[in-house]
């Protein structure tokens, strides 16, 4: 991004309107001529946020700022209404300031700073236009364009030892670290998508686990041993038996067509069915009785467990009270009220004279607490076994009832029908066929249930694999990001080192193989581990780091930087003219080696004479009588938005 033109209006009149160019731009003027005010307005025009205390009186007299910026090969115009508090929305026009001022308001698009599902925010728009991904902090917060701009503006208001431009609100360590990682290329645009996929897979995995668990609980233990393959085998077996039964029925049906004779009547079959039915009912009764008894035991155990849990609670509370209150000594007998004489015999209770226990009261509480916890664990294991036995008895009961129903149907048919032996066999075979068909229906129903359960389990296993793969991919991306981050930090240190070594001989540490370290999270910087320097040297070092980041971004493609740098405090903290003139020369000289388009904007009261022909001056040299914002300038006739 490069700023091409900046325009400010106040009370409908144009009070500043100047072009900027690629390269080094200089805003020169006497102290208190409005340089800082103009820098704040440029920062505000780019999308930065200013607190109420950071605005100057002159800036607050302005109505609106217009900033024409070049992104790639296209120009856009950003316009913001000056407001002392809050984050006023941004108007954006796809074109130059001149084109925007002559266009209708409908051709301007408004963007707010807050995100919504319906419309892009200003940050989303600019990051997208710059071809930069959105970044997140480790807390999941979005990085705003305003936060990103803090590494592009070395201002006078921020503390000299502060790495990033100072911000009153929302300046969390995680946010600053996100800014650093983003600028230095330590974040990967795929990481956010991978982390999003991981969160979605983890959520779905949790839902899948809950579905499988609910299915197992709902269907009971009977279905735990079933499998689709086993049911397929069972289905084939039953189909084969049905085919054989059909064959036997056809043969018996032909044989049963002959006339019935008295010798054909089969009374023994009725008797056998009756005996089988009585035996089946007796078996069911035993099962029901055993289940009821076991259920009562389980219920009693639940009550016992509840008592044990309550005992644990009371013992825990008693232990806390004993620790807090300590040993309680009674001065009078609780029975008769007589005074209790204190004794020196520590072997017996001073009140009842019984042998005094050797261990402390807290030890007795802990002993009871451990014993109770042991009872809870033992009872829990017994309850789990009872639950398994109850489930097994329920399965036995279902099978017994099915057998009773079958025998009852067979007996009823035999009682109502006088048949030959062949007819009795036919009826039995037909009943057996009905049983087989019911069994086939059960198998097919179980297959559907098992297939659904296996599908849920398959989803669970698939999601577990996705989670593992996503974690592995995230780890790879983070490792790559860490390597890029380390390389970028090294490059920033080297570039900053070059500026430090070009300084006058005012700070020995700057010339003794200086290793520069920056810590975005702590918002600090140091040279060879040292942070304490003279005020002017700290100011020089801070500007050198801002320059080092810009120059490193020129060489490292993975770094993210606007290639714009606003340096407002080169002469701050009593820096002598000879020293900041040397810095002016160093900036202009080293900038000749930059390979990408860049824009360095310097505010100075006195530019070094040697570079005056190598820079672009933003307007004239401003004075107390002719300040940057000309509040007396008449309207030039342009329509303001």
XYZ file of C-alpha atoms in Angstrom:
641
model
C 0.000 0.000 0.000
C 1.225 3.519 -0.862
C -0.421 6.825 0.103
C -0.858 8.965 -2.999
C -2.771 11.959 -1.638
C -4.049 13.253 1.703
C -6.800 15.824 2.159
C -8.391 17.369 5.267
C -11.462 19.593 5.533
C -12.764 21.816 8.331
C -16.096 23.643 8.319
C -16.515 22.720 4.660
C -13.149 24.214 3.633
C -10.034 22.365 2.524
C -7.312 22.938 5.155
C -4.738 20.462 3.812
C -4.354 18.728 0.450
C -0.988 17.341 -0.654
C 0.364 14.498 -2.776
C 2.790 11.878 -1.495
C 5.117 9.726 -3.585
C 6.939 6.446 -3.429
C 10.212 6.664 -1.499
C 11.126 8.989 1.359
C 8.543 11.734 2.068
C 9.343 14.548 4.483
C 6.996 16.759 6.487
C 9.274 19.591 7.594
C 8.342 22.312 10.011
C 9.143 24.147 13.183
C 8.152 22.656 16.517
C 4.422 23.140 17.229
C 3.697 23.822 13.551
C 1.247 20.889 13.358
C 3.416 18.004 12.164
C 2.181 15.601 14.872
C -1.410 16.673 14.270
C -1.094 15.859 10.583
C 0.583 12.507 11.318
C -2.308 11.579 13.634
C -4.819 12.485 10.924
C -2.936 10.361 8.340
C -2.905 7.434 10.785
C -6.613 8.005 11.454
C -7.271 8.172 7.698
C -5.576 4.810 7.161
C -7.964 3.302 9.701
C -6.140 3.804 12.982
C -7.851 4.525 16.281
C -7.112 7.529 18.476
C -8.265 7.995 22.053
C -9.702 11.275 23.300
C -6.417 12.308 24.942
C -4.438 11.682 21.732
C -6.428 14.156 19.628
C -5.094 17.709 19.349
C -7.402 20.721 19.442
C -6.521 21.562 15.838
C -7.375 18.029 14.665
C -10.756 18.102 16.415
C -11.653 21.294 14.530
C -11.505 19.263 11.310
C -14.577 17.638 9.766
C -13.276 14.811 7.610
C -10.117 13.269 6.189
C -9.606 11.760 2.734
C -6.743 9.376 2.015
C -6.050 8.128 -1.504
C -4.076 4.870 -1.386
C -2.663 2.666 -4.098
C -3.086 -1.076 -3.567
C -1.489 -3.073 -6.346
C -2.316 -1.229 -9.564
C -5.580 0.340 -8.312
C -6.356 3.413 -6.267
C -9.008 3.642 -3.579
C -10.100 6.583 -1.458
C -10.762 6.200 2.264
C -12.795 8.874 4.028
C -13.524 9.186 7.756
C -15.420 11.707 9.810
C -13.290 13.132 12.610
C -14.705 12.055 15.990
C -13.102 12.443 19.408
C -14.385 9.099 20.720
C -15.448 5.775 19.273
C -14.592 4.234 15.933
C -16.516 6.091 13.230
C -17.309 4.044 10.121
C -15.161 4.296 7.003
C -16.383 5.388 3.571
C -14.537 3.752 0.675
C -14.603 4.795 -2.982
C -13.099 2.698 -5.750
C -11.056 5.429 -7.386
C -9.145 8.644 -6.720
C -10.137 11.506 -4.408
C -10.972 13.710 -7.385
C -13.235 11.016 -8.863
C -14.844 10.355 -5.486
C -15.606 14.026 -4.794
C -17.325 14.382 -8.143
C -19.297 11.158 -7.691
C -22.613 10.698 -5.898
C -22.734 9.368 -2.339
C -24.312 6.113 -3.600
C -20.946 5.165 -5.114
C -19.270 5.235 -1.704
C -19.463 2.108 0.437
C -19.643 2.317 4.229
C -17.717 -0.150 6.401
C -17.854 -0.378 10.167
C -15.166 -1.659 12.519
C -17.426 -4.291 14.042
C -17.818 -7.643 12.298
C -21.192 -8.988 11.223
C -22.489 -11.917 9.207
C -24.238 -9.551 6.779
C -21.371 -7.303 5.720
C -17.597 -7.102 5.664
C -15.875 -4.979 8.273
C -13.263 -2.412 7.260
C -10.496 -4.740 8.462
C -11.830 -7.614 6.359
C -12.041 -5.346 3.295
C -8.482 -4.004 3.560
C -6.848 -7.340 4.432
C -8.663 -8.900 1.476
C -7.595 -6.074 -0.869
C -3.995 -6.492 0.297
C -4.164 -10.244 -0.285
C -3.496 -10.914 3.394
C -5.320 -13.570 5.417
C -7.182 -12.708 8.576
C -5.253 -13.439 11.740
C -6.382 -14.608 15.161
C -4.934 -14.324 18.629
C -4.461 -17.463 20.718
C -7.732 -16.507 22.453
C -9.586 -16.664 19.126
C -9.934 -12.865 18.705
C -9.677 -11.394 15.207
C -6.724 -9.120 14.507
C -8.015 -5.723 13.328
C -6.359 -3.492 10.751
C -5.981 -0.852 13.468
C -3.836 -3.282 15.506
C -1.808 -4.089 12.391
C -1.117 -0.373 11.791
C 0.600 -0.029 15.181
C 3.867 -1.379 13.746
C 3.792 1.233 10.957
C 3.709 4.392 13.092
C 6.508 5.450 15.483
C 4.766 8.310 17.261
C 5.704 10.750 19.999
C 2.843 9.863 22.361
C 3.919 6.269 22.991
C 6.455 5.496 25.744
C 9.949 5.415 24.320
C 10.514 1.844 25.531
C 7.273 0.602 23.944
C 7.733 -1.512 20.817
C 4.255 -1.051 19.363
C 2.401 2.229 19.221
C 0.726 2.635 22.614
C -2.979 1.916 22.796
C -5.136 2.521 25.873
C -7.811 -0.049 25.095
C -7.704 -3.673 24.002
C -3.916 -3.835 24.393
C -3.678 -7.423 25.592
C -0.374 -9.365 25.470
C -2.020 -11.990 23.243
C -3.121 -9.271 20.809
C 0.364 -7.774 20.630
C 1.852 -11.221 20.079
C -0.657 -11.789 17.267
C 0.417 -8.533 15.625
C 4.062 -9.614 15.790
C 3.420 -13.123 14.489
C 1.276 -11.739 11.678
C 3.776 -9.090 10.571
C 6.762 -11.437 10.830
C 5.003 -14.192 8.871
C 4.737 -16.444 11.901
C 1.092 -17.207 11.134
C -0.035 -19.385 8.256
C -3.197 -18.556 6.346
C -4.065 -22.260 6.407
C -3.716 -22.487 10.184
C -7.016 -20.772 10.926
C -8.834 -23.076 8.509
C -7.103 -26.143 9.961
C -7.955 -25.078 13.500
C -11.540 -24.441 12.434
C -11.701 -27.926 10.896
C -10.221 -29.384 14.077
C -12.819 -27.635 16.260
C -15.635 -28.825 13.987
C -14.297 -32.406 13.979
C -13.933 -32.353 17.761
C -17.508 -31.097 18.158
C -18.834 -33.762 15.791
C -16.711 -36.396 17.528
C -18.276 -35.442 20.843
C -21.746 -35.732 19.314
C -20.816 -39.100 17.771
C -19.530 -40.425 21.090
C -22.770 -39.338 22.749
C -24.857 -41.041 20.007
C -22.923 -44.323 20.290
C -23.173 -44.239 24.072
C -26.898 -43.456 23.945
C -27.436 -46.284 21.440
C -25.588 -48.766 23.634
C -27.554 -47.720 26.707
C -30.884 -47.792 24.852
C -30.371 -51.199 23.222
C -28.697 -52.834 26.179
C -25.871 -55.319 26.358
C -27.608 -57.769 23.970
C -26.454 -55.732 20.994
C -22.861 -55.322 22.121
C -21.939 -58.837 20.928
C -23.755 -58.559 17.591
C -22.080 -57.748 14.301
C -23.305 -57.313 10.744
C -21.231 -60.283 9.544
C -22.579 -62.550 12.279
C -26.162 -61.523 11.532
C -25.607 -62.158 7.804
C -24.499 -65.714 8.632
C -27.499 -66.194 10.911
C -29.855 -64.829 8.232
C -28.503 -67.316 5.681
C -28.967 -70.177 8.169
C -32.598 -69.205 8.915
C -33.378 -68.797 5.204
C -32.020 -72.306 4.608
C -34.193 -73.686 7.438
C -37.246 -71.871 6.000
C -36.616 -73.482 2.628
C -36.364 -76.926 4.271
C -39.521 -76.249 6.307
C -41.400 -75.220 3.150
C -40.339 -78.487 1.554
C -41.547 -80.552 4.550
C -44.854 -78.640 4.638
C -45.498 -79.442 0.968
C -44.937 -83.153 1.633
C -47.117 -83.179 4.784
C -49.851 -81.186 3.066
C -50.154 -83.889 0.383
C -50.160 -86.679 2.991
C -52.785 -84.973 5.187
C -55.391 -84.979 2.374
C -56.338 -88.652 3.024
C -59.498 -89.343 5.199
C -59.068 -89.172 8.994
C -59.285 -92.426 10.973
C -59.627 -92.830 14.748
C -56.145 -94.258 14.938
C -54.761 -91.057 13.471
C -55.754 -88.826 16.398
C -52.609 -87.636 18.221
C -53.468 -87.004 21.880
C -49.941 -87.392 23.144
C -48.881 -84.234 21.334
C -51.412 -82.148 23.291
C -50.105 -83.602 26.546
C -46.506 -82.868 25.569
C -47.343 -79.280 24.638
C -49.144 -78.765 27.971
C -46.177 -80.074 29.936
C -43.766 -77.904 27.965
C -45.971 -74.861 28.547
C -46.090 -75.463 32.324
C -42.329 -75.910 32.419
C -41.771 -72.708 30.416
C -44.041 -70.713 32.744
C -42.231 -72.121 35.764
C -38.900 -71.118 34.249
C -40.173 -67.583 33.583
C -41.427 -67.351 37.170
C -37.993 -68.310 38.464
C -36.341 -65.728 36.236
C -38.768 -62.969 37.296
C -38.292 -63.896 40.954
C -34.505 -63.868 40.637
C -34.625 -60.511 38.852
C -36.881 -58.955 41.482
C -34.584 -60.138 44.240
C -31.535 -58.809 42.406
C -33.285 -55.494 41.695
C -34.115 -55.101 45.396
C -30.480 -55.776 46.258
C -29.399 -53.175 43.713
C -31.894 -50.670 45.147
C -30.670 -51.317 48.698
C -27.089 -50.867 47.501
C -27.983 -47.554 45.842
C -29.402 -46.333 49.166
C -26.304 -47.624 50.942
C -24.054 -45.844 48.419
C -26.021 -42.623 48.928
C -25.432 -42.983 52.674
C -21.718 -43.540 52.062
C -21.476 -40.459 49.821
C -23.264 -38.451 52.521
C -20.849 -39.828 55.115
C -17.912 -38.723 52.950
C -19.449 -35.252 52.742
C -19.970 -35.082 56.524
C -16.481 -36.435 57.268
C -14.920 -33.916 54.860
C -16.852 -31.083 56.503
C -15.905 -32.369 59.987
C -12.248 -32.562 58.961
C -12.358 -28.938 57.755
C -14.055 -27.852 61.001
C -11.529 -29.782 63.103
C -8.650 -28.184 61.209
C -10.196 -24.748 61.599
C -11.393 -24.947 65.240
C -8.676 -27.234 66.635
C -9.023 -29.057 69.930
C -12.084 -27.933 71.987
C -11.700 -27.835 75.756
C -14.829 -27.682 77.946
C -14.665 -25.559 81.066
C -17.779 -27.140 82.625
C -19.368 -30.576 82.563
C -22.067 -30.813 79.868
C -24.139 -33.104 82.171
C -24.208 -31.362 85.557
C -22.609 -28.011 84.850
C -19.822 -28.387 87.420
C -16.496 -26.748 86.693
C -13.915 -29.072 85.159
C -10.499 -28.816 86.742
C -7.718 -28.907 84.134
C -5.291 -31.746 84.672
C -1.726 -32.460 83.719
C -2.349 -36.128 82.923
C -2.170 -36.338 79.142
C -2.677 -40.090 79.084
C -6.385 -39.766 79.895
C -9.271 -37.557 78.770
C -9.408 -34.553 81.080
C -13.241 -34.771 81.205
C -14.275 -38.465 81.299
C -10.843 -39.859 82.360
C -10.952 -42.529 79.612
C -7.696 -43.514 77.912
C -6.826 -40.750 75.468
C -6.404 -41.881 71.853
C -2.830 -41.696 70.599
C -3.612 -40.376 67.136
C -4.812 -36.846 66.407
C -8.559 -36.304 65.686
C -7.741 -35.453 62.061
C -6.047 -38.834 61.692
C -9.230 -40.564 62.871
C -11.270 -38.537 60.390
C -8.906 -39.454 57.548
C -9.011 -43.124 58.564
C -12.823 -43.087 58.486
C -12.780 -41.191 55.202
C -10.433 -43.709 53.551
C -12.481 -46.635 54.853
C -15.660 -45.062 53.497
C -14.081 -44.399 50.088
C -12.974 -48.060 49.988
C -16.557 -49.153 50.731
C -17.833 -46.895 47.933
C -15.400 -48.401 45.393
C -16.259 -51.985 46.459
C -20.003 -51.299 46.371
C -19.669 -49.652 42.965
C -17.988 -52.745 41.504
C -20.728 -54.958 42.973
C -23.419 -52.651 41.529
C -21.825 -52.822 38.082
C -21.894 -56.628 38.231
C -25.539 -56.535 39.353
C -26.408 -54.305 36.385
C -24.845 -56.837 34.009
C -26.754 -59.693 35.673
C -30.030 -57.741 35.466
C -29.475 -57.168 31.748
C -28.809 -60.903 31.284
C -31.957 -61.856 33.234
C -33.991 -59.445 31.074
C -32.726 -61.269 27.969
C -33.642 -64.658 29.512
C -37.098 -63.353 30.358
C -37.700 -62.132 26.781
C -36.707 -65.511 25.371
C -38.906 -67.350 27.920
C -41.943 -65.225 27.063
C -41.405 -65.846 23.354
C -41.308 -69.616 24.010
C -44.475 -69.454 26.161
C -46.320 -67.560 23.405
C -45.280 -70.164 20.826
C -46.280 -73.135 23.016
C -49.605 -71.506 23.872
C -50.413 -70.989 20.201
C -49.473 -74.576 19.366
C -51.557 -75.958 22.250
C -54.567 -73.866 21.296
C -54.436 -75.072 17.717
C -54.089 -78.725 18.838
C -57.087 -78.433 21.175
C -59.303 -76.915 18.505
C -58.323 -79.336 15.748
C -58.726 -83.094 15.586
C -56.087 -84.150 13.194
C -54.271 -87.090 11.880
C -50.621 -87.624 12.787
C -49.681 -86.108 9.429
C -51.929 -83.104 10.069
C -50.441 -82.657 13.538
C -46.974 -82.778 12.041
C -48.135 -80.284 9.395
C -49.476 -77.930 12.064
C -46.249 -78.257 14.054
C -44.177 -77.631 10.946
C -46.316 -74.630 10.044
C -45.838 -73.279 13.578
C -42.117 -73.881 13.231
C -42.177 -72.026 9.916
C -43.943 -69.114 11.590
C -41.274 -69.114 14.301
C -38.527 -69.128 11.656
C -40.140 -66.224 9.811
C -40.440 -64.272 13.070
C -36.819 -65.090 13.755
C -35.921 -63.841 10.269
C -37.784 -60.593 10.942
C -35.886 -60.211 14.236
C -32.546 -60.815 12.505
C -33.320 -58.239 9.834
C -34.425 -55.737 12.487
C -31.259 -56.414 14.450
C -29.236 -55.953 11.264
C -30.722 -52.519 10.740
C -29.982 -51.582 14.339
C -26.453 -52.985 14.208
C -25.788 -51.299 10.860
C -26.889 -48.014 12.369
C -24.695 -48.578 15.416
C -21.754 -49.590 13.247
C -22.325 -46.509 11.082
C -22.208 -44.360 14.232
C -19.071 -46.160 15.366
C -17.606 -45.732 11.892
C -18.330 -41.992 12.056
C -16.712 -41.914 15.475
C -13.578 -43.683 14.216
C -13.468 -41.570 11.048
C -13.747 -38.357 13.076
C -11.033 -39.600 15.431
C -8.822 -40.063 12.362
C -9.714 -36.587 11.088
C -8.825 -35.092 14.468
C -5.474 -36.895 14.490
C -4.738 -35.778 10.910
C -5.790 -32.185 11.654
C -3.566 -32.072 14.735
C -0.659 -33.439 12.708
C -1.266 -30.882 9.942
C -1.519 -28.064 12.495
C 1.735 -29.200 14.064
C 3.445 -29.143 10.641
C 2.051 -25.682 9.883
C 3.092 -24.382 13.293
C 6.584 -25.800 12.867
C 6.863 -24.092 9.490
C 5.521 -20.858 10.985
C 8.032 -21.096 13.825
C 10.871 -21.453 11.315
C 9.616 -18.442 9.352
C 9.215 -16.475 12.580
C 12.768 -17.285 13.649
C 14.134 -16.311 10.239
C 12.194 -13.037 10.239
C 13.368 -12.136 13.759
C 16.951 -12.760 12.700
C 16.483 -10.576 9.619
C 14.933 -7.763 11.694
C 17.852 -7.983 14.124
C 20.388 -7.747 11.261
C 18.629 -4.803 9.599
C 18.261 -2.967 12.915
C 21.902 -3.716 13.712
C 22.934 -1.954 10.507
C 21.117 1.223 11.591
C 22.616 1.034 15.089
C 26.155 0.654 13.752
C 25.587 3.657 11.463
C 24.811 5.834 14.523
C 27.249 8.354 15.899
C 29.506 7.114 18.662
C 27.027 7.982 21.425
C 26.050 4.528 22.743
C 28.873 1.985 22.908
C 26.473 -0.993 22.958
C 25.227 -0.032 19.469
C 28.668 -0.628 17.978
C 29.797 -3.711 19.903
C 28.229 -6.466 17.777
C 24.692 -5.511 18.861
C 22.111 -8.306 18.905
C 18.607 -6.859 18.891
C 15.741 -8.779 20.482
C 12.090 -7.768 20.247
C 9.223 -9.131 22.318
C 5.797 -8.238 20.984
C 3.989 -9.953 23.850
C 5.856 -7.880 26.465
C 5.905 -4.855 24.097
C 9.627 -4.407 24.683
C 13.023 -4.581 22.999
C 16.650 -4.907 24.059
C 20.217 -4.949 22.752
C 22.369 -7.831 23.985
C 19.825 -8.304 26.768
C 20.089 -4.671 27.921
C 17.063 -2.356 27.944
C 18.360 0.640 29.864
C 19.959 3.339 27.716
C 19.863 7.128 27.573
C 16.512 8.586 26.506
C 17.821 9.704 23.133
C 19.434 6.286 22.510
C 16.174 4.459 23.360
C 14.373 6.761 20.901
C 17.018 6.044 18.249
C 16.781 2.279 18.942
C 12.974 2.262 18.673
C 13.062 4.009 15.283
C 15.833 1.657 14.136
C 13.639 -1.353 14.989
C 10.686 0.068 13.033
C 13.041 0.615 10.101
C 14.547 -2.856 10.581
C 11.113 -4.459 10.273
C 10.382 -2.531 7.049
C 13.764 -3.379 5.512
C 13.472 -7.064 6.535
C 10.000 -7.215 4.934
C 11.573 -6.010 1.687
C 13.718 -9.169 1.624
C 11.419 -11.797 3.177
C 8.290 -12.526 1.148
C 6.519 -14.290 4.019
C 6.520 -11.132 6.150
C 3.408 -8.954 6.027
C 3.972 -5.220 5.971
C 2.314 -2.298 4.197
C 5.797 -1.017 3.251
C 4.639 2.278 4.752
C 6.447 3.699 7.769
C 5.602 6.921 9.620
C 8.492 8.208 11.764
C 7.381 11.106 13.917
C 9.919 11.064 16.757
C 13.353 11.041 15.142
C 14.291 14.174 17.105
C 12.578 13.105 20.326
C 14.084 13.024 23.842
C 16.747 15.676 23.276
C 18.505 14.023 20.358
C 21.189 16.340 19.036
C 20.897 17.615 15.418
C 24.137 15.978 14.333
C 22.783 12.600 15.433
C 19.362 12.790 13.758
C 20.946 14.298 10.632
C 23.133 11.195 10.505
C 19.978 9.055 10.803
C 18.330 11.024 7.951
C 21.339 10.270 5.772
C 21.352 6.592 6.775
C 17.649 6.165 5.971
C 17.907 7.765 2.539
C 21.133 5.936 1.713
C 19.896 2.484 2.739
C 16.468 3.022 1.148
C 18.190 3.056 -2.262
C 18.742 -0.688 -1.865
C 15.066 -1.532 -1.275
C 13.661 -3.629 -4.113
C 9.935 -3.220 -3.501
C 7.841 -0.037 -3.604
C 7.961 1.641 -0.193
C 7.018 4.843 1.540
C 8.823 6.301 4.532
C 7.205 9.468 5.919
C 9.460 11.509 8.202
C 8.466 14.439 10.390
C 11.380 16.737 11.152
C 12.104 20.310 12.122
C 15.375 20.281 10.226
C 16.151 17.769 7.483
C 19.802 16.908 6.870
C 21.100 19.174 4.089
C 22.815 16.288 2.258
C 19.515 14.517 1.409
C 17.224 17.446 0.637
C 17.430 16.746 -3.088
C 16.725 12.999 -2.590
C 13.333 13.226 -0.847
C 9.799 14.411 -1.566
C 8.594 17.267 0.635
C 4.923 17.138 1.631
C 4.021 20.738 0.892
C 6.189 23.595 2.089
C 8.192 24.069 5.266
C 5.641 24.818 7.970
C 6.046 27.452 10.662
C 4.116 28.911 13.599
C 2.606 31.438 11.227
C 1.921 28.916 8.443
C 0.909 25.615 10.011
C 0.091 22.305 8.375
C -3.647 22.814 8.803
C -4.552 26.147 7.231
C -7.805 26.885 9.008
C -8.203 30.164 7.102
C -8.047 28.534 3.634
C -11.191 29.156 1.580
C -13.276 26.368 0.027
C -11.827 25.386 -3.369
C -15.239 24.493 -4.778
C -15.012 20.693 -4.555
C -18.067 18.953 -3.165
C -17.240 17.212 0.108
C -18.628 13.787 1.062
